[in-house]
């Protein structure tokens, strides 16, 4: 491997939606930074098997609906 081209791999804290915090190795941020998740495996319907819908806060779904609102979708 070439030297000085790879990102730093270090421990960060990951904060889940329920407030629990665990440590993992990552290239995100700096050593000891906290990454807060909006959606995690404990609440995502793909892992929980629930029928709840994810809320889109001004994202792609909202933009699509606004753009094509007059077509009857």
mmCIF file with all atom_site columns, N, CA, C and O in Angstrom, residues 21-50:
data_model
loop_
_atom_site.group_PDB
_atom_site.id
_atom_site.type_symbol
_atom_site.label_atom_id
_atom_site.label_alt_id
_atom_site.label_comp_id
_atom_site.label_asym_id
_atom_site.label_entity_id
_atom_site.label_seq_id
_atom_site.pdbx_PDB_ins_code
_atom_site.Cartn_x
_atom_site.Cartn_y
_atom_site.Cartn_z
_atom_site.occupancy
_atom_site.B_iso_or_equiv
_atom_site.pdbx_formal_charge
_atom_site.auth_seq_id
_atom_site.auth_comp_id
_atom_site.auth_asym_id
_atom_site.auth_atom_id
_atom_site.pdbx_PDB_model_num
ATOM 1   N N  . UNK A 1 21 ? -25.183 4.537  23.430 1.00 0.00 ? 21 UNK A N  1
ATOM 2   C CA . UNK A 1 21 ? -23.942 4.909  22.749 1.00 0.00 ? 21 UNK A CA 1
ATOM 3   C C  . UNK A 1 21 ? -23.002 3.708  22.748 1.00 0.00 ? 21 UNK A C  1
ATOM 4   O O  . UNK A 1 21 ? -22.851 3.035  23.764 1.00 0.00 ? 21 UNK A O  1
ATOM 5   N N  . UNK A 1 22 ? -22.406 3.439  21.601 1.00 0.00 ? 22 UNK A N  1
ATOM 6   C CA . UNK A 1 22 ? -21.378 2.397  21.538 1.00 0.00 ? 22 UNK A CA 1
ATOM 7   C C  . UNK A 1 22 ? -20.220 2.900  20.700 1.00 0.00 ? 22 UNK A C  1
ATOM 8   O O  . UNK A 1 22 ? -20.339 3.865  19.966 1.00 0.00 ? 22 UNK A O  1
ATOM 9   N N  . UNK A 1 23 ? -19.083 2.239  20.835 1.00 0.00 ? 23 UNK A N  1
ATOM 10  C CA . UNK A 1 23 ? -17.881 2.646  20.116 1.00 0.00 ? 23 UNK A CA 1
ATOM 11  C C  . UNK A 1 23 ? -17.651 1.725  18.927 1.00 0.00 ? 23 UNK A C  1
ATOM 12  O O  . UNK A 1 23 ? -17.936 0.538  18.983 1.00 0.00 ? 23 UNK A O  1
ATOM 13  N N  . UNK A 1 24 ? -17.132 2.323  17.848 1.00 0.00 ? 24 UNK A N  1
ATOM 14  C CA . UNK A 1 24 ? -16.762 1.529  16.692 1.00 0.00 ? 24 UNK A CA 1
ATOM 15  C C  . UNK A 1 24 ? -15.626 2.226  15.957 1.00 0.00 ? 24 UNK A C  1
ATOM 16  O O  . UNK A 1 24 ? -15.405 3.421  16.140 1.00 0.00 ? 24 UNK A O  1
ATOM 17  N N  . UNK A 1 25 ? -14.901 1.490  15.158 1.00 0.00 ? 25 UNK A N  1
ATOM 18  C CA . UNK A 1 25 ? -13.836 2.060  14.337 1.00 0.00 ? 25 UNK A CA 1
ATOM 19  C C  . UNK A 1 25 ? -14.438 2.656  13.079 1.00 0.00 ? 25 UNK A C  1
ATOM 20  O O  . UNK A 1 25 ? -15.359 2.094  12.489 1.00 0.00 ? 25 UNK A O  1
ATOM 21  N N  . UNK A 1 26 ? -13.919 3.809  12.667 1.00 0.00 ? 26 UNK A N  1
ATOM 22  C CA . UNK A 1 26 ? -14.433 4.495  11.495 1.00 0.00 ? 26 UNK A CA 1
ATOM 23  C C  . UNK A 1 26 ? -13.407 5.483  10.969 1.00 0.00 ? 26 UNK A C  1
ATOM 24  O O  . UNK A 1 26 ? -12.457 5.838  11.660 1.00 0.00 ? 26 UNK A O  1
ATOM 25  N N  . UNK A 1 27 ? -13.625 5.936  9.746  1.00 0.00 ? 27 UNK A N  1
ATOM 26  C CA . UNK A 1 27 ? -12.814 7.011  9.191  1.00 0.00 ? 27 UNK A CA 1
ATOM 27  C C  . UNK A 1 27 ? -13.543 8.340  9.320  1.00 0.00 ? 27 UNK A C  1
ATOM 28  O O  . UNK A 1 27 ? -13.029 9.374  8.937  1.00 0.00 ? 27 UNK A O  1
ATOM 29  N N  . UNK A 1 28 ? -14.780 8.328  9.860  1.00 0.00 ? 28 UNK A N  1
ATOM 30  C CA . UNK A 1 28 ? -15.585 9.540  10.025 1.00 0.00 ? 28 UNK A CA 1
ATOM 31  C C  . UNK A 1 28 ? -15.058 10.365 11.191 1.00 0.00 ? 28 UNK A C  1
ATOM 32  O O  . UNK A 1 28 ? -14.732 9.846  12.249 1.00 0.00 ? 28 UNK A O  1
ATOM 33  N N  . UNK A 1 29 ? -15.010 11.665 11.047 1.00 0.00 ? 29 UNK A N  1
ATOM 34  C CA . UNK A 1 29 ? -14.667 12.572 12.135 1.00 0.00 ? 29 UNK A CA 1
ATOM 35  C C  . UNK A 1 29 ? -13.273 12.374 12.699 1.00 0.00 ? 29 UNK A C  1
ATOM 36  O O  . UNK A 1 29 ? -12.354 11.932 12.018 1.00 0.00 ? 29 UNK A O  1
ATOM 37  N N  . UNK A 1 30 ? -13.153 12.720 13.981 1.00 0.00 ? 30 UNK A N  1
ATOM 38  C CA . UNK A 1 30 ? -11.888 12.585 14.696 1.00 0.00 ? 30 UNK A CA 1
ATOM 39  C C  . UNK A 1 30 ? -12.053 11.590 15.836 1.00 0.00 ? 30 UNK A C  1
ATOM 40  O O  . UNK A 1 30 ? -13.161 11.220 16.199 1.00 0.00 ? 30 UNK A O  1
ATOM 41  N N  . UNK A 1 31 ? -10.967 11.186 16.419 1.00 0.00 ? 31 UNK A N  1
ATOM 42  C CA . UNK A 1 31 ? -10.963 10.260 17.546 1.00 0.00 ? 31 UNK A CA 1
ATOM 43  C C  . UNK A 1 31 ? -11.872 10.789 18.649 1.00 0.00 ? 31 UNK A C  1
ATOM 44  O O  . UNK A 1 31 ? -11.739 11.928 19.080 1.00 0.00 ? 31 UNK A O  1
ATOM 45  N N  . UNK A 1 32 ? -12.863 9.986  19.070 1.00 0.00 ? 32 UNK A N  1
ATOM 46  C CA . UNK A 1 32 ? -13.749 10.358 20.166 1.00 0.00 ? 32 UNK A CA 1
ATOM 47  C C  . UNK A 1 32 ? -14.968 11.170 19.778 1.00 0.00 ? 32 UNK A C  1
ATOM 48  O O  . UNK A 1 32 ? -15.807 11.458 20.620 1.00 0.00 ? 32 UNK A O  1
ATOM 49  N N  . UNK A 1 33 ? -15.124 11.557 18.497 1.00 0.00 ? 33 UNK A N  1
ATOM 50  C CA . UNK A 1 33 ? -16.314 12.293 18.060 1.00 0.00 ? 33 UNK A CA 1
ATOM 51  C C  . UNK A 1 33 ? -17.558 11.413 18.192 1.00 0.00 ? 33 UNK A C  1
ATOM 52  O O  . UNK A 1 33 ? -17.473 10.184 18.189 1.00 0.00 ? 33 UNK A O  1
ATOM 53  N N  . UNK A 1 34 ? -18.733 12.045 18.278 1.00 0.00 ? 34 UNK A N  1
ATOM 54  C CA . UNK A 1 34 ? -19.985 11.309 18.401 1.00 0.00 ? 34 UNK A CA 1
ATOM 55  C C  . UNK A 1 34 ? -20.819 11.492 17.136 1.00 0.00 ? 34 UNK A C  1
ATOM 56  O O  . UNK A 1 34 ? -21.104 12.607 16.729 1.00 0.00 ? 34 UNK A O  1
ATOM 57  N N  . UNK A 1 35 ? -21.212 10.372 16.536 1.00 0.00 ? 35 UNK A N  1
ATOM 58  C CA . UNK A 1 35 ? -22.063 10.354 15.359 1.00 0.00 ? 35 UNK A CA 1
ATOM 59  C C  . UNK A 1 35 ? -23.473 10.017 15.816 1.00 0.00 ? 35 UNK A C  1
ATOM 60  O O  . UNK A 1 35 ? -23.713 8.928  16.346 1.00 0.00 ? 35 UNK A O  1
ATOM 61  N N  . UNK A 1 36 ? -24.421 10.941 15.653 1.00 0.00 ? 36 UNK A N  1
ATOM 62  C CA . UNK A 1 36 ? -25.811 10.709 16.046 1.00 0.00 ? 36 UNK A CA 1
ATOM 63  C C  . UNK A 1 36 ? -26.603 10.225 14.835 1.00 0.00 ? 36 UNK A C  1
ATOM 64  O O  . UNK A 1 36 ? -26.608 10.869 13.798 1.00 0.00 ? 36 UNK A O  1
ATOM 65  N N  . UNK A 1 37 ? -27.271 9.092  14.994 1.00 0.00 ? 37 UNK A N  1
ATOM 66  C CA . UNK A 1 37 ? -28.033 8.508  13.901 1.00 0.00 ? 37 UNK A CA 1
ATOM 67  C C  . UNK A 1 37 ? -29.482 8.960  13.949 1.00 0.00 ? 37 UNK A C  1
ATOM 68  O O  . UNK A 1 37 ? -30.082 9.044  15.018 1.00 0.00 ? 37 UNK A O  1
ATOM 69  N N  . UNK A 1 38 ? -30.065 9.272  12.785 1.00 0.00 ? 38 UNK A N  1
ATOM 70  C CA . UNK A 1 38 ? -31.484 9.596  12.688 1.00 0.00 ? 38 UNK A CA 1
ATOM 71  C C  . UNK A 1 38 ? -32.310 8.321  12.563 1.00 0.00 ? 38 UNK A C  1
ATOM 72  O O  . UNK A 1 38 ? -33.415 8.229  13.076 1.00 0.00 ? 38 UNK A O  1
ATOM 73  N N  . UNK A 1 39 ? -31.788 7.366  11.824 1.00 0.00 ? 39 UNK A N  1
ATOM 74  C CA . UNK A 1 39 ? -32.449 6.077  11.624 1.00 0.00 ? 39 UNK A CA 1
ATOM 75  C C  . UNK A 1 39 ? -31.409 5.000  11.877 1.00 0.00 ? 39 UNK A C  1
ATOM 76  O O  . UNK A 1 39 ? -30.305 5.063  11.376 1.00 0.00 ? 39 UNK A O  1
ATOM 77  N N  . UNK A 1 40 ? -31.763 4.010  12.690 1.00 0.00 ? 40 UNK A N  1
ATOM 78  C CA . UNK A 1 40 ? -30.841 2.915  12.962 1.00 0.00 ? 40 UNK A CA 1
ATOM 79  C C  . UNK A 1 40 ? -31.585 1.586  12.914 1.00 0.00 ? 40 UNK A C  1
ATOM 80  O O  . UNK A 1 40 ? -32.810 1.571  12.788 1.00 0.00 ? 40 UNK A O  1
ATOM 81  N N  . UNK A 1 41 ? -30.893 0.463  13.004 1.00 0.00 ? 41 UNK A N  1
ATOM 82  C CA . UNK A 1 41 ? -31.547 -0.845 12.899 1.00 0.00 ? 41 UNK A CA 1
ATOM 83  C C  . UNK A 1 41 ? -32.607 -1.118 13.955 1.00 0.00 ? 41 UNK A C  1
ATOM 84  O O  . UNK A 1 41 ? -33.455 -1.971 13.748 1.00 0.00 ? 41 UNK A O  1
ATOM 85  N N  . UNK A 1 42 ? -32.598 -0.393 15.073 1.00 0.00 ? 42 UNK A N  1
ATOM 86  C CA . UNK A 1 42 ? -33.608 -0.650 16.106 1.00 0.00 ? 42 UNK A CA 1
ATOM 87  C C  . UNK A 1 42 ? -34.967 -0.056 15.756 1.00 0.00 ? 42 UNK A C  1
ATOM 88  O O  . UNK A 1 42 ? -35.973 -0.458 16.319 1.00 0.00 ? 42 UNK A O  1
ATOM 89  N N  . UNK A 1 43 ? -35.026 0.910  14.813 1.00 0.00 ? 43 UNK A N  1
ATOM 90  C CA . UNK A 1 43 ? -36.296 1.533  14.461 1.00 0.00 ? 43 UNK A CA 1
ATOM 91  C C  . UNK A 1 43 ? -36.632 1.428  12.971 1.00 0.00 ? 43 UNK A C  1
ATOM 92  O O  . UNK A 1 43 ? -37.732 1.751  12.563 1.00 0.00 ? 43 UNK A O  1
ATOM 93  N N  . UNK A 1 44 ? -35.710 0.993  12.143 1.00 0.00 ? 44 UNK A N  1
ATOM 94  C CA . UNK A 1 44 ? -35.943 0.944  10.697 1.00 0.00 ? 44 UNK A CA 1
ATOM 95  C C  . UNK A 1 44 ? -36.839 -0.247 10.349 1.00 0.00 ? 44 UNK A C  1
ATOM 96  O O  . UNK A 1 44 ? -36.588 -1.361 10.794 1.00 0.00 ? 44 UNK A O  1
ATOM 97  N N  . UNK A 1 45 ? -37.895 -0.034 9.553  1.00 0.00 ? 45 UNK A N  1
ATOM 98  C CA . UNK A 1 45 ? -38.812 -1.127 9.227  1.00 0.00 ? 45 UNK A CA 1
ATOM 99  C C  . UNK A 1 45 ? -38.163 -2.295 8.491  1.00 0.00 ? 45 UNK A C  1
ATOM 100 O O  . UNK A 1 45 ? -38.659 -3.413 8.565  1.00 0.00 ? 45 UNK A O  1
ATOM 101 N N  . UNK A 1 46 ? -37.065 -2.057 7.798  1.00 0.00 ? 46 UNK A N  1
ATOM 102 C CA . UNK A 1 46 ? -36.400 -3.159 7.101  1.00 0.00 ? 46 UNK A CA 1
ATOM 103 C C  . UNK A 1 46 ? -35.867 -4.191 8.083  1.00 0.00 ? 46 UNK A C  1
ATOM 104 O O  . UNK A 1 46 ? -35.805 -5.377 7.781  1.00 0.00 ? 46 UNK A O  1
ATOM 105 N N  . UNK A 1 47 ? -35.476 -3.772 9.286  1.00 0.00 ? 47 UNK A N  1
ATOM 106 C CA . UNK A 1 47 ? -34.955 -4.689 10.292 1.00 0.00 ? 47 UNK A CA 1
ATOM 107 C C  . UNK A 1 47 ? -36.009 -5.100 11.313 1.00 0.00 ? 47 UNK A C  1
ATOM 108 O O  . UNK A 1 47 ? -35.951 -6.176 11.857 1.00 0.00 ? 47 UNK A O  1
ATOM 109 N N  . UNK A 1 48 ? -36.979 -4.225 11.572 1.00 0.00 ? 48 UNK A N  1
ATOM 110 C CA . UNK A 1 48 ? -37.983 -4.538 12.590 1.00 0.00 ? 48 UNK A CA 1
ATOM 111 C C  . UNK A 1 48 ? -39.160 -5.299 12.014 1.00 0.00 ? 48 UNK A C  1
ATOM 112 O O  . UNK A 1 48 ? -39.928 -5.907 12.750 1.00 0.00 ? 48 UNK A O  1
ATOM 113 N N  . UNK A 1 49 ? -39.356 -5.245 10.680 1.00 0.00 ? 49 UNK A N  1
ATOM 114 C CA . UNK A 1 49 ? -40.461 -5.946 10.055 1.00 0.00 ? 49 UNK A CA 1
ATOM 115 C C  . UNK A 1 49 ? -41.779 -5.217 10.220 1.00 0.00 ? 49 UNK A C  1
ATOM 116 O O  . UNK A 1 49 ? -42.825 -5.737 9.882  1.00 0.00 ? 49 UNK A O  1
ATOM 117 N N  . UNK A 1 50 ? -41.745 -4.008 10.726 1.00 0.00 ? 50 UNK A N  1
ATOM 118 C CA . UNK A 1 50 ? -42.966 -3.236 10.944 1.00 0.00 ? 50 UNK A CA 1
ATOM 119 C C  . UNK A 1 50 ? -43.484 -2.616 9.670  1.00 0.00 ? 50 UNK A C  1
ATOM 120 O O  . UNK A 1 50 ? -42.834 -2.608 8.631  1.00 0.00 ? 50 UNK A O  1
#
